Short mmCIF file of C-alpha atoms in Angstrom, two decimals:
data_model
loop_
_atom_site.label_atom_id
_atom_site.label_comp_id
_atom_site.label_asym_id
_atom_site.label_seq_id
_atom_site.Cartn_x
_atom_site.Cartn_y
_atom_site.Cartn_z
CA MET A 1 -4.61 -1.28 24.12
CA LYS A 2 -3.76 2.79 25.04
CA LYS A 3 -0.26 2.19 25.98
CA ILE A 4 -0.16 0.49 22.46
CA PHE A 5 -0.63 3.44 20.82
CA VAL A 6 0.35 5.97 22.55
CA THR A 7 4.20 3.83 22.48
CA MET A 8 3.33 3.43 18.12
CA MET A 9 2.78 7.51 18.08
CA ALA A 10 5.85 8.13 20.41
CA PHE A 11 7.55 6.02 17.32
CA ALA A 12 6.45 7.91 14.68
CA LEU A 13 6.30 11.26 16.64
CA THR A 14 10.13 9.95 16.54
CA ILE A 15 10.49 9.52 12.96
CA GLU A 16 9.23 12.53 11.95
CA ALA A 17 10.98 14.63 13.48
CA GLN A 18 14.39 12.59 12.84
CA GLY A 19 13.03 13.41 8.38
CA GLN A 20 11.90 16.88 6.89
CA VAL A 21 8.46 17.12 5.95
CA GLU A 22 7.79 19.12 2.20
CA THR A 23 4.22 18.96 1.41
CA PHE A 24 3.91 18.20 -2.55
CA ASP A 25 -0.07 19.95 -3.60
CA THR A 26 -3.16 19.50 -1.82
CA ALA A 27 -5.24 17.28 -2.17
CA LEU A 28 -9.44 18.50 -4.12
CA PHE A 29 -10.14 14.94 -2.11
CA VAL A 30 -9.47 11.21 -0.58
CA ALA A 31 -10.46 7.87 -2.19
CA VAL A 32 -10.96 5.16 -0.74
CA TYR A 33 -10.39 2.31 -1.24
CA ASP A 34 -11.50 -1.72 0.10
CA TYR A 35 -8.76 -4.18 -1.48
CA GLU A 36 -8.63 -8.13 -1.36
CA CYS A 37 -6.00 -10.02 -2.44
CA ARG A 38 -6.87 -14.08 -2.37
CA THR A 39 -4.16 -15.99 -1.45
CA GLN A 40 -2.32 -19.32 0.36
CA ASP A 41 -2.14 -19.24 3.33
CA ASP A 42 1.56 -20.65 4.92
CA GLU A 43 -0.47 -24.51 5.33
CA GLY A 44 -1.44 -23.55 1.69
CA GLN A 45 -5.14 -23.20 2.73
CA ASP A 46 -7.40 -20.76 0.15
CA VAL A 47 -7.30 -17.07 2.58
CA THR A 48 -8.31 -13.68 1.33
CA ASP A 49 -7.05 -10.93 2.93
CA ARG A 50 -8.64 -7.83 3.03
CA MET A 51 -7.37 -3.55 4.21
CA GLN A 52 -8.42 -0.67 2.80
CA VAL A 53 -6.44 1.57 0.69
CA ALA A 54 -6.52 5.48 0.77
CA VAL A 55 -5.35 7.83 -2.28
CA GLN A 56 -5.52 11.78 -1.93
CA VAL A 57 -5.68 13.28 -5.22
CA GLY A 58 -4.20 16.54 -5.91
CA ARG A 59 -4.41 18.96 -9.36
CA THR A 60 -1.01 17.89 -10.37
CA VAL A 61 0.11 14.93 -7.38
CA MET A 62 -1.91 11.33 -6.57
CA LYS A 63 -0.51 9.81 -3.49
CA SER A 64 -2.02 6.45 -2.53
CA MET A 65 -1.29 4.81 0.69
CA PRO A 66 -2.02 2.18 3.38
CA ALA A 67 -5.47 3.99 4.97
CA SER A 68 -3.19 3.33 8.59
CA CYS A 69 -0.91 6.03 6.88
CA TYR A 70 -4.17 8.48 6.56
CA ARG A 71 -5.52 8.18 9.36
CA LEU A 72 -4.60 11.83 11.97
CA PRO A 73 -3.56 10.93 14.74
CA GLU A 74 -7.29 11.24 16.44
CA GLU A 75 -8.21 8.27 14.56
CA LYS A 76 -5.22 6.37 14.79
CA SER A 77 -5.39 6.38 18.92
CA ILE A 78 -8.50 4.35 17.49
CA ALA A 79 -7.48 2.20 14.86
CA ASP A 80 -7.52 -1.69 15.76
CA LEU A 81 -3.16 -2.68 16.39
CA LYS A 82 -4.45 -5.50 14.09
CA THR A 83 -5.83 -3.27 11.66
CA VAL A 84 -1.58 -2.36 10.87
CA TYR A 85 -0.55 -6.07 11.40
CA GLN A 86 -2.69 -6.97 8.60
CA GLU A 87 -1.28 -4.64 6.39
CA ALA A 88 1.79 -5.98 7.17
CA LEU A 89 0.08 -8.96 5.46
CA LEU A 90 -0.30 -7.45 1.87
CA HIS A 91 2.90 -5.47 1.00
CA ILE A 92 0.56 -2.21 -0.38
CA PRO A 93 4.00 0.52 -0.55
CA THR A 94 3.03 4.56 -0.56
CA VAL A 95 3.03 5.61 -3.93
CA TRP A 96 3.57 9.63 -5.00
CA THR A 97 2.49 9.66 -8.66
CA GLY A 98 3.39 13.12 -10.78
CA CYS A 99 6.42 14.82 -8.05
CA PRO A 100 8.63 14.88 -9.66
CA GLU A 101 7.08 15.61 -12.52
CA GLY A 102 6.61 12.87 -14.78
CA GLN A 103 7.83 10.80 -11.87
CA THR A 104 6.91 8.41 -9.73
CA ILE A 105 7.97 7.41 -6.60
CA VAL A 106 7.77 3.91 -4.42
CA ARG A 107 8.32 3.22 0.05
CA GLU A 108 7.74 0.43 1.12
CA VAL A 109 8.94 -2.25 4.05
CA ILE A 110 10.47 -4.91 3.39
CA PHE A 111 11.56 -5.63 6.59
CA PRO A 112 14.59 -4.39 8.26
CA HIS A 113 14.52 -1.84 5.56
CA GLU A 114 12.45 0.57 4.37
CA PHE A 115 13.15 1.52 0.48
CA GLU A 116 12.32 3.77 -2.26
CA GLY A 117 12.71 3.61 -5.70
CA ARG A 118 12.10 6.19 -8.37
CA GLU A 119 10.67 6.45 -12.73
CA GLU A 120 9.23 7.93 -14.72
CA ILE A 121 5.73 6.87 -14.55
CA PRO A 122 4.81 4.53 -16.57
CA GLU A 123 1.31 4.31 -19.96
CA ILE A 124 -0.30 2.17 -19.22
CA ALA A 125 -2.06 0.97 -22.20
CA TRP A 126 -5.68 0.99 -21.52
CA MET A 127 -8.04 -0.98 -23.68
CA LEU A 128 -11.93 1.43 -23.08
CA THR A 129 -15.20 -1.67 -24.11
CA GLU A 130 -17.84 0.09 -24.30
CA ASP A 131 -19.22 -2.02 -21.36
CA THR A 132 -20.77 -0.34 -18.27
CA ALA A 133 -22.56 -1.04 -15.88
CA THR A 134 -22.59 1.41 -11.75
CA VAL A 135 -20.69 1.04 -8.87
CA SER A 136 -20.36 2.09 -5.81
CA GLY A 137 -23.56 4.11 -7.15
CA TYR A 138 -21.52 5.33 -9.56
CA LEU A 139 -21.83 5.32 -12.99
CA CYS A 140 -19.72 3.67 -15.31
CA GLN A 141 -17.42 1.98 -18.49
CA GLN A 142 -15.68 -0.60 -18.21
CA ALA A 143 -11.63 -0.19 -19.35
CA THR A 144 -8.88 -3.40 -19.33
CA ALA A 145 -4.91 -4.36 -19.32
CA THR A 146 -2.02 -5.92 -19.02
CA PHE A 147 0.46 -4.21 -17.09
CA ARG A 148 3.48 -5.45 -15.69
CA SER A 149 2.11 -8.80 -16.71
CA VAL A 150 -1.20 -8.31 -14.54
CA GLU A 151 -4.08 -8.31 -16.45
CA TRP A 152 -6.36 -5.48 -15.43
CA ARG A 153 -10.12 -5.40 -15.53
CA VAL A 154 -11.31 -1.61 -14.30
CA TRP A 155 -15.05 0.33 -13.90
CA TYR A 156 -14.17 4.41 -14.27
CA THR A 157 -16.57 6.81 -14.08
CA GLU A 158 -16.04 10.34 -15.72
CA GLU A 159 -18.90 11.43 -12.92
CA ILE A 160 -15.75 12.20 -10.87
CA PRO A 161 -13.40 13.25 -13.87
CA THR A 162 -9.43 12.81 -12.77
CA SER A 163 -7.22 9.82 -13.80
CA ALA A 164 -6.60 8.61 -10.92
CA GLY A 165 -6.83 5.28 -8.56
CA PRO A 166 -5.91 2.67 -6.15
CA TRP A 167 -2.14 2.24 -5.89
CA ARG A 168 -0.62 2.33 -9.07
CA LEU A 169 -3.49 2.52 -11.91
CA ARG A 170 -4.14 5.39 -12.58
CA GLY A 171 -4.78 7.34 -16.90
CA LEU A 172 -8.28 6.70 -17.32
CA PRO A 173 -10.80 9.67 -18.35
CA GLY A 174 -12.38 9.76 -14.23
CA LEU A 175 -12.15 8.09 -11.36
CA ILE A 176 -10.72 4.48 -11.23
CA VAL A 177 -13.83 3.22 -8.99
CA ARG A 178 -13.02 -1.02 -9.15
CA ALA A 179 -10.60 -2.51 -10.55
CA GLU A 180 -9.81 -6.25 -10.28
CA SER A 181 -6.90 -8.98 -11.86
CA GLU A 182 -6.77 -12.81 -10.81
CA ALA A 183 -5.41 -12.08 -7.25
CA HIS A 184 -6.13 -8.61 -6.52
CA THR A 185 -9.65 -6.58 -6.09
CA PHE A 186 -9.69 -2.97 -5.10
CA CYS A 187 -13.59 -1.09 -5.12
CA LEU A 188 -14.27 2.41 -3.93
CA ALA A 189 -15.44 2.83 -0.66
CA GLU A 190 -16.14 6.29 0.10
CA ILE A 191 -15.69 9.62 -1.07
CA ARG A 192 -13.84 12.40 1.88
CA GLN A 193 -14.75 15.53 0.59
CA GLU A 194 -11.38 17.44 2.68
CA ALA A 195 -8.18 19.53 1.51
CA SER A 196 -5.67 17.43 3.05
CA PRO A 197 -2.02 17.70 2.33
CA ILE A 198 -0.28 15.80 0.28
CA THR A 199 3.12 15.90 1.97
CA TYR A 200 6.29 13.34 1.73
CA GLU A 201 9.26 12.88 4.24
CA ARG A 202 12.30 12.58 3.57
CA LYS A 203 14.06 10.15 6.27
CA PRO A 204 18.05 9.70 6.30
CA ASP A 205 17.44 6.31 6.99
CA VAL A 206 15.11 5.07 4.02
CA GLN A 207 17.63 2.93 1.16
CA ARG A 208 17.10 4.62 -1.83
CA MET A 209 17.99 3.10 -5.99
CA ALA A 210 15.68 2.98 -9.17
CA TYR A 211 12.73 1.56 -8.71
CA ALA A 212 13.82 -1.66 -11.05
CA LYS A 213 16.34 -2.62 -8.83
CA LEU A 214 13.81 -2.51 -5.85
CA LEU A 215 10.65 -4.03 -7.57
CA LYS A 216 12.91 -7.00 -8.92
CA HIS A 217 14.28 -7.15 -4.34
CA ARG A 218 10.16 -6.72 -3.73
CA ASN A 219 9.45 -10.36 -5.76
CA GLU A 220 12.60 -12.40 -4.85
CA VAL A 221 11.85 -12.08 -1.19
CA TYR A 222 8.36 -12.70 -0.90
CA GLY A 223 8.23 -14.46 -4.15
CA HIS A 224 10.94 -17.31 -2.25
CA LYS A 225 8.61 -20.97 -1.44
CA GLN A 226 9.82 -19.87 2.40
CA TYR A 227 8.31 -16.98 3.06
CA ALA A 228 4.81 -18.45 3.23
CA LYS A 229 6.40 -20.19 6.79
CA ASN A 230 9.22 -18.50 7.67
CA PRO A 231 8.73 -14.14 7.16
CA THR A 232 12.38 -13.76 7.77
CA TYR A 233 14.13 -16.50 5.70
CA TYR A 234 16.42 -13.74 4.35
CA ILE A 235 17.61 -12.23 7.43
CA ASP A 236 19.76 -12.05 10.76
CA LEU A 237 17.41 -11.23 12.81
CA GLY A 238 20.50 -11.90 16.25
CA SER A 239 22.18 -8.77 14.23
CA ALA A 240 18.34 -6.96 12.43
CA LEU A 241 16.85 -6.23 15.84
CA THR A 242 17.30 -3.34 17.51
CA HIS A 243 13.95 -3.42 19.71
CA VAL A 244 11.57 -5.94 20.10
CA GLU A 245 7.74 -5.17 22.31
CA VAL A 246 5.01 -7.46 21.77
CA TYR A 247 1.30 -7.01 23.20
CA LYS A 248 -2.08 -8.34 23.57
CA ASN A 249 -4.99 -7.79 21.97
CA ASP A 250 -7.79 -10.12 22.89
CA GLY A 251 -4.74 -13.47 23.45
CA GLN A 252 -3.20 -12.67 19.76
CA PRO A 253 -0.19 -11.34 19.81
CA PHE A 254 1.28 -9.01 17.84
CA ILE A 255 5.22 -8.37 17.67
CA PHE A 256 7.12 -5.35 17.24
CA ALA A 257 10.63 -4.93 15.54
CA ASN A 258 12.49 -1.81 15.33
CA GLY A 259 8.56 0.06 15.44
CA TYR A 260 7.70 -2.26 12.68
CA PRO A 261 4.50 -5.51 12.56
CA LEU A 262 6.53 -8.49 12.71
CA LEU A 263 5.65 -11.37 11.22
CA THR A 264 6.31 -15.00 12.73
CA LYS A 265 4.14 -16.27 9.33
CA ALA A 266 3.01 -15.02 6.27
CA HIS A 267 0.75 -15.86 3.23
CA VAL A 268 1.74 -16.84 -0.34
CA TYR A 269 2.22 -13.30 -1.68
CA GLN A 270 0.96 -12.78 -4.71
CA PRO A 271 2.69 -9.74 -7.04
CA LEU A 272 0.38 -6.30 -7.88
CA GLU A 273 3.49 -6.22 -10.78
CA GLN A 274 6.17 -8.53 -12.56
#
């Protein structure tokens, strides 16, 4: 396993050397969420996929990302390879909200390319209710909204005065502690009090476009009926792959192509937005 982590860290350092890293803001705290997606495997059996999402909350910028993207180098060296592979099943992008001012940046890998889309920060028309509950140890109030065709029910706490939340969910008078839709659940697992830099890396090979175009491409690729059984149905692997590495953990193979996890089977895509 040590060889795996050294290789992955070397790749990350190579990528960083190719781009310019900027600091957008400094986090006041980091909220870590447990994320679940209820879906089906390639045989149509019900499954629940899980990962964690880390959200850096600054004064003007919020950055939400898969937890493996947030870990410090010393944490990555002991991270389980399965975590990175599991995150590839769930399609959670990295999202910067508020930088540039009034805009949202979304970056993600749709193999074999990395994409970035930008748009004005979308307003979410929350309806506040009088319902309250204690969630993750915080007294919370409930709110509901439909955001891009997905209905959400959330609990937020004014004990943590910020408009932040996981992924793209935001805009309430307190931190979103729990968010539920038919297929998705985010639930606060931990608050880290740390002043970490909220960074953005300018990568030369990222394909940039209007976010509406990226959203359309994502949903067309992952929403195709072939995707679960053949996640690379849409590309010519012979010409797309520049290097491939195969590792085993407890007898289970993990394939990394061009530095990214390469799935041979996937699960039915459940879009967070349409």
